Backbone as a chain_set.jsonl record, in Angstrom:
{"seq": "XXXXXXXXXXXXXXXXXXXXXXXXXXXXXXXXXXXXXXXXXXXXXXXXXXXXXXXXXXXXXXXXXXXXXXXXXXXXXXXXXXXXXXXXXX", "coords": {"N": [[56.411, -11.223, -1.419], [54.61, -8.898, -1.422], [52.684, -9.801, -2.317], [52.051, -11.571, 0.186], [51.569, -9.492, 2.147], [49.475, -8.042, 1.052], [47.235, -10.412, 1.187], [47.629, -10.834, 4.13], [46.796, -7.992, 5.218], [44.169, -7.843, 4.179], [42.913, -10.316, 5.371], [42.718, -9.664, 8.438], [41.528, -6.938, 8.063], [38.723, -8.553, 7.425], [38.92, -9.7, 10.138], [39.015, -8.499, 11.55], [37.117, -6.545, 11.626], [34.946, -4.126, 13.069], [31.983, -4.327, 12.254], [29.276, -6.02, 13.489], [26.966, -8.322, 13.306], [24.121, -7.616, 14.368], [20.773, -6.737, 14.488], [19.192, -3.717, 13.602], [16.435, -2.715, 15.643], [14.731, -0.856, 14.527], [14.962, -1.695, 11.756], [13.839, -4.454, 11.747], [11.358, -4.195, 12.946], [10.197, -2.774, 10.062], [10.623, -4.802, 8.249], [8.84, -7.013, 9.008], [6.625, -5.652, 8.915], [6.451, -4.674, 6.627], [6.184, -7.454, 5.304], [3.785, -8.8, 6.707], [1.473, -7.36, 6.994], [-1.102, -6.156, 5.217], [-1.994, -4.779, 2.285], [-3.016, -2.374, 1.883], [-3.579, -1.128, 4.903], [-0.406, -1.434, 4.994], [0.263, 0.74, 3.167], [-0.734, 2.43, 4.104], [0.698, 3.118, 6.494], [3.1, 4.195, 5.302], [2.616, 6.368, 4.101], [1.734, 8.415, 6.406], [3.665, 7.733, 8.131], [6.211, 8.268, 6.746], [6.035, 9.843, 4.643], [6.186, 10.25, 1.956], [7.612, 10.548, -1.931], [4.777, 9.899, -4.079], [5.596, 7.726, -6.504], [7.55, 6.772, -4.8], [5.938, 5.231, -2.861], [4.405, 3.654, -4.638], [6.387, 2.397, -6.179], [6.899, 0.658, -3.799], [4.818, -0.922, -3.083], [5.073, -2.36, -5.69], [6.812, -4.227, -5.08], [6.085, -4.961, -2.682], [3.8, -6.422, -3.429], [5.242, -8.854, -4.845], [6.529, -10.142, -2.859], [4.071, -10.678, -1.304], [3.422, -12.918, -2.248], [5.36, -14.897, -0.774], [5.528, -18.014, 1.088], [3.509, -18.18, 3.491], [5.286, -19.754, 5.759], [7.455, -19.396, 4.967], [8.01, -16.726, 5.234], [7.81, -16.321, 8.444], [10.111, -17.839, 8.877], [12.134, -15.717, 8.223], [11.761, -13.649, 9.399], [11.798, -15.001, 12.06], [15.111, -14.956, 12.121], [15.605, -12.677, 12.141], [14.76, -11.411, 14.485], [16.365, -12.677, 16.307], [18.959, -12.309, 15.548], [19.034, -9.495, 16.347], [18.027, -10.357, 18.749], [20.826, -11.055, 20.264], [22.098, -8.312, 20.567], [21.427, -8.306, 23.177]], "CA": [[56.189, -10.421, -0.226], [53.222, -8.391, -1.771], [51.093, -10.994, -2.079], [51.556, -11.514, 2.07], [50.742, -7.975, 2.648], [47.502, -8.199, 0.931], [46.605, -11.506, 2.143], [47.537, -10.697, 5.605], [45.703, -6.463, 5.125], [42.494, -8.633, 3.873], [42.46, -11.103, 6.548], [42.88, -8.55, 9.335], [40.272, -6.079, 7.929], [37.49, -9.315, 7.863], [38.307, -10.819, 11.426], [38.914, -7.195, 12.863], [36.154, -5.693, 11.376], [33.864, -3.55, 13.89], [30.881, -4.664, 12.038], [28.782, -6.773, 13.466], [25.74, -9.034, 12.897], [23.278, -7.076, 14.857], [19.905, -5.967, 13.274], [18.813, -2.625, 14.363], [15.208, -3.08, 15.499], [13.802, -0.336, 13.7], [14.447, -2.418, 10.583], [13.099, -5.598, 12.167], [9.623, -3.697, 12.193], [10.345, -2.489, 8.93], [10.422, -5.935, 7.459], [8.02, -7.048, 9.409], [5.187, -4.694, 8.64], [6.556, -5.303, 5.144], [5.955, -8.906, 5.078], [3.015, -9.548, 7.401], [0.512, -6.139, 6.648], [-2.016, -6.003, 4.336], [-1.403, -4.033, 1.362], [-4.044, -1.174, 2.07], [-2.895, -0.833, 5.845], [0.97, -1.065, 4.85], [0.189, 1.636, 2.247], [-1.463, 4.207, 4.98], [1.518, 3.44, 7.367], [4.027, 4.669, 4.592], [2.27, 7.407, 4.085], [1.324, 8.888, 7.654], [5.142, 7.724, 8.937], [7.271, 8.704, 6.188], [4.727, 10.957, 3.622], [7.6, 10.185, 0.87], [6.456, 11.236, -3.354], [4.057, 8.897, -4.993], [5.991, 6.973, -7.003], [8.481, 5.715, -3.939], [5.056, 4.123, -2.546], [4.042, 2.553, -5.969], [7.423, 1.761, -6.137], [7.242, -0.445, -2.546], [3.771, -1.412, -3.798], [4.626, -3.013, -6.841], [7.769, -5.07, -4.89], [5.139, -5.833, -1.706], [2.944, -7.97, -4.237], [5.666, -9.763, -5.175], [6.628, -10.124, -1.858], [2.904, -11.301, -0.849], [3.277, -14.58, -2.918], [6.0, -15.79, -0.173], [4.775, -18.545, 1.39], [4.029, -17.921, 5.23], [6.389, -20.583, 6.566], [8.993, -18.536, 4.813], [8.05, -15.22, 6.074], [8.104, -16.691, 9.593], [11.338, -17.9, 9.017], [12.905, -14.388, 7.177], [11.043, -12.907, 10.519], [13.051, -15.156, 12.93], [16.388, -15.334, 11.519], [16.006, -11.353, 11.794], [14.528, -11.215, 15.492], [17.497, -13.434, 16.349], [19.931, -11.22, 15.301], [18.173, -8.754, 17.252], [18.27, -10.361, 20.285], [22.069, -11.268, 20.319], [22.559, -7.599, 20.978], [21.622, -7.655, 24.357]], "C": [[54.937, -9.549, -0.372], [52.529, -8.623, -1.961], [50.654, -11.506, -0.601], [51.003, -10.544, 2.187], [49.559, -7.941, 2.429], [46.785, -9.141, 1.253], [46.387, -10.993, 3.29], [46.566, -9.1, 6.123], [44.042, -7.708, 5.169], [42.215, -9.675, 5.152], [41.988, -10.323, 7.925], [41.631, -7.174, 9.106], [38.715, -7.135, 8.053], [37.615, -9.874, 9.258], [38.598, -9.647, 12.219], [37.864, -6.376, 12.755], [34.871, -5.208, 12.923], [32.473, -3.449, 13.764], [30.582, -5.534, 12.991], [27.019, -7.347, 13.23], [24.311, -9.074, 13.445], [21.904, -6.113, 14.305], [19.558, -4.784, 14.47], [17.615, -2.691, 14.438], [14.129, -2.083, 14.778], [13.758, -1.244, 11.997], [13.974, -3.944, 11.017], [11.763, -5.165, 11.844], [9.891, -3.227, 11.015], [9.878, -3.687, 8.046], [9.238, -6.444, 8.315], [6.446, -6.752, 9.172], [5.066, -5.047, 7.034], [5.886, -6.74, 4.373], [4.626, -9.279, 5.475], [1.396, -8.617, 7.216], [0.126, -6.632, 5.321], [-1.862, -4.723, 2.846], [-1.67, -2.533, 1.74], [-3.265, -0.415, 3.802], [-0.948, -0.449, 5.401], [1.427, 0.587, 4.33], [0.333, 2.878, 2.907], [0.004, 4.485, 5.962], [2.6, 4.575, 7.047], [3.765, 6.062, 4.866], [2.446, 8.376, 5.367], [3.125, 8.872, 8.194], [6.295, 8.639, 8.074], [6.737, 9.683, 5.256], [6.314, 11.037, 2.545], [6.526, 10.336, -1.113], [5.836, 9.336, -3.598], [4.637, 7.939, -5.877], [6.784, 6.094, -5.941], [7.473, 4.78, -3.542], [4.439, 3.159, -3.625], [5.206, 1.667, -6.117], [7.713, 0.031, -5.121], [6.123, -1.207, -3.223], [3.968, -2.756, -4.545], [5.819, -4.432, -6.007], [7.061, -5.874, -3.457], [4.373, -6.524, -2.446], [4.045, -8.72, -4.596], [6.107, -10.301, -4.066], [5.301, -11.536, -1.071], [2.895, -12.573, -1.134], [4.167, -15.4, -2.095], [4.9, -16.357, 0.672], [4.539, -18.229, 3.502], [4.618, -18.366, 6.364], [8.201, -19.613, 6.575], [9.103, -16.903, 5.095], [8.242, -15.525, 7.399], [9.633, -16.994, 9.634], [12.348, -16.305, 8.475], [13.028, -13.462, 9.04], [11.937, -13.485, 11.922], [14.235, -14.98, 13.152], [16.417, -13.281, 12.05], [15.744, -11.082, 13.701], [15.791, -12.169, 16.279], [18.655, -12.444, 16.821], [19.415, -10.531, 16.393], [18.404, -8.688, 18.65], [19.607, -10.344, 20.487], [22.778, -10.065, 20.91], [22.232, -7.174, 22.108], [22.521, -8.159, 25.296]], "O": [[54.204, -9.489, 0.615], [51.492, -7.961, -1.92], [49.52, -11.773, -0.205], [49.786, -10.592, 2.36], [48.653, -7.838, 3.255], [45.641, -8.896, 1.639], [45.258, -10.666, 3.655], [45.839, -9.057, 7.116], [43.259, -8.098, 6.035], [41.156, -9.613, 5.777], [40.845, -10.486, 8.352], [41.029, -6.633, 10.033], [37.723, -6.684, 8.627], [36.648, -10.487, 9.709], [38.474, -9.687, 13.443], [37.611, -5.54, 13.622], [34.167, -6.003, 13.545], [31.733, -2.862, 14.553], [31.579, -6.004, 13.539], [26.075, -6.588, 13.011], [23.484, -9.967, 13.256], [22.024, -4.991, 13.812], [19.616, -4.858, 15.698], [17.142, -2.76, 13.303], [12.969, -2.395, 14.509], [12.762, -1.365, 11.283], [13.733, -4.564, 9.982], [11.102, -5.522, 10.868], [8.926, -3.956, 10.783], [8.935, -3.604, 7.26], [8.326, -5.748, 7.868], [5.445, -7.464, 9.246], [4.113, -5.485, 6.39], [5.328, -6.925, 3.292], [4.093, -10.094, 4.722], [0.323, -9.212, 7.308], [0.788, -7.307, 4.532], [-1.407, -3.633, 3.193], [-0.802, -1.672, 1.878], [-2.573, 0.603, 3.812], [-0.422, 0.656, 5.541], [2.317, 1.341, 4.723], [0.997, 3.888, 2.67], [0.428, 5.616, 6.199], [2.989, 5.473, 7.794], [4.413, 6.802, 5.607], [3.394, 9.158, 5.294], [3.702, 9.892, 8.57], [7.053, 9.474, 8.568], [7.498, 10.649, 5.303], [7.232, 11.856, 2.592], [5.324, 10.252, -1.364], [6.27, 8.204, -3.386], [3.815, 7.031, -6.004], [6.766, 4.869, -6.057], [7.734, 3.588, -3.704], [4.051, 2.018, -3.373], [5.12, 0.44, -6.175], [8.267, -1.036, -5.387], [6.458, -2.146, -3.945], [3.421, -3.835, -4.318], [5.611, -5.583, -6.389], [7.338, -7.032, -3.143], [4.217, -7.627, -1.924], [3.531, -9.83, -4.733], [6.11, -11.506, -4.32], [5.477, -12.657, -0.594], [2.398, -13.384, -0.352], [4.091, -16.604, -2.34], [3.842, -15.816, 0.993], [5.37, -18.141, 4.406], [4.638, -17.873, 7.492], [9.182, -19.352, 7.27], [10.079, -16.155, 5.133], [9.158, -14.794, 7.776], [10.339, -16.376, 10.43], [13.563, -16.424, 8.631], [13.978, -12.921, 9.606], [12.579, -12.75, 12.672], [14.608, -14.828, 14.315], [17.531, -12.802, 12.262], [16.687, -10.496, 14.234], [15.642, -11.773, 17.435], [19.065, -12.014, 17.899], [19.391, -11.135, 17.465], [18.735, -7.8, 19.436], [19.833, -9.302, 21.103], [23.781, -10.243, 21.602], [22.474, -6.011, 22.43], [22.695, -7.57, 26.362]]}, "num_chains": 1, "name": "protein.A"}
């Protein structure tokens, strides 16, 4: 009988859940700018929008070059899949 309960709790918390699969479009541009900006531009945006310490932007920095090496079929796709979402919530 306590192995139903938690089955049936767990089922009921994933297909009732009030989440859903809606991106909020401020992080759409987020990734976006992330992915598709230039290092130098991305850099100034950080700055000027969010003026956060020096290391958080070295920090993004060092994870936007690794970033840069995706190929641009697969940033287009990262970029749809997210504008997608996106739309769904209207």
């Amino acid at each position: 009988m306590r192995l139903f309960l938690s089955v049936l709790l767990v089922t009921l918390a994933l297909c009732c859940s009030k989440a859903n699969g809606i991106t909020c479009p401020a992080v759409v541009t987020e990734v976006e700018r992330f992915l598709f900006l230039d290092t130098s531009i991305y850099r100034t945006i950080l700055q000027l929008q969010y003026d956060p310490p020096r290391e958080i932007i070295e920090a993004k920095m060092t994870v936007k070059a690794c970033t840069d090496q995706i190929s641009l079929k697969n940033k287009m796709l990262i970029s749809s899949t997210l504008a997608k979402t996106m739309k769904n919530c209207k």
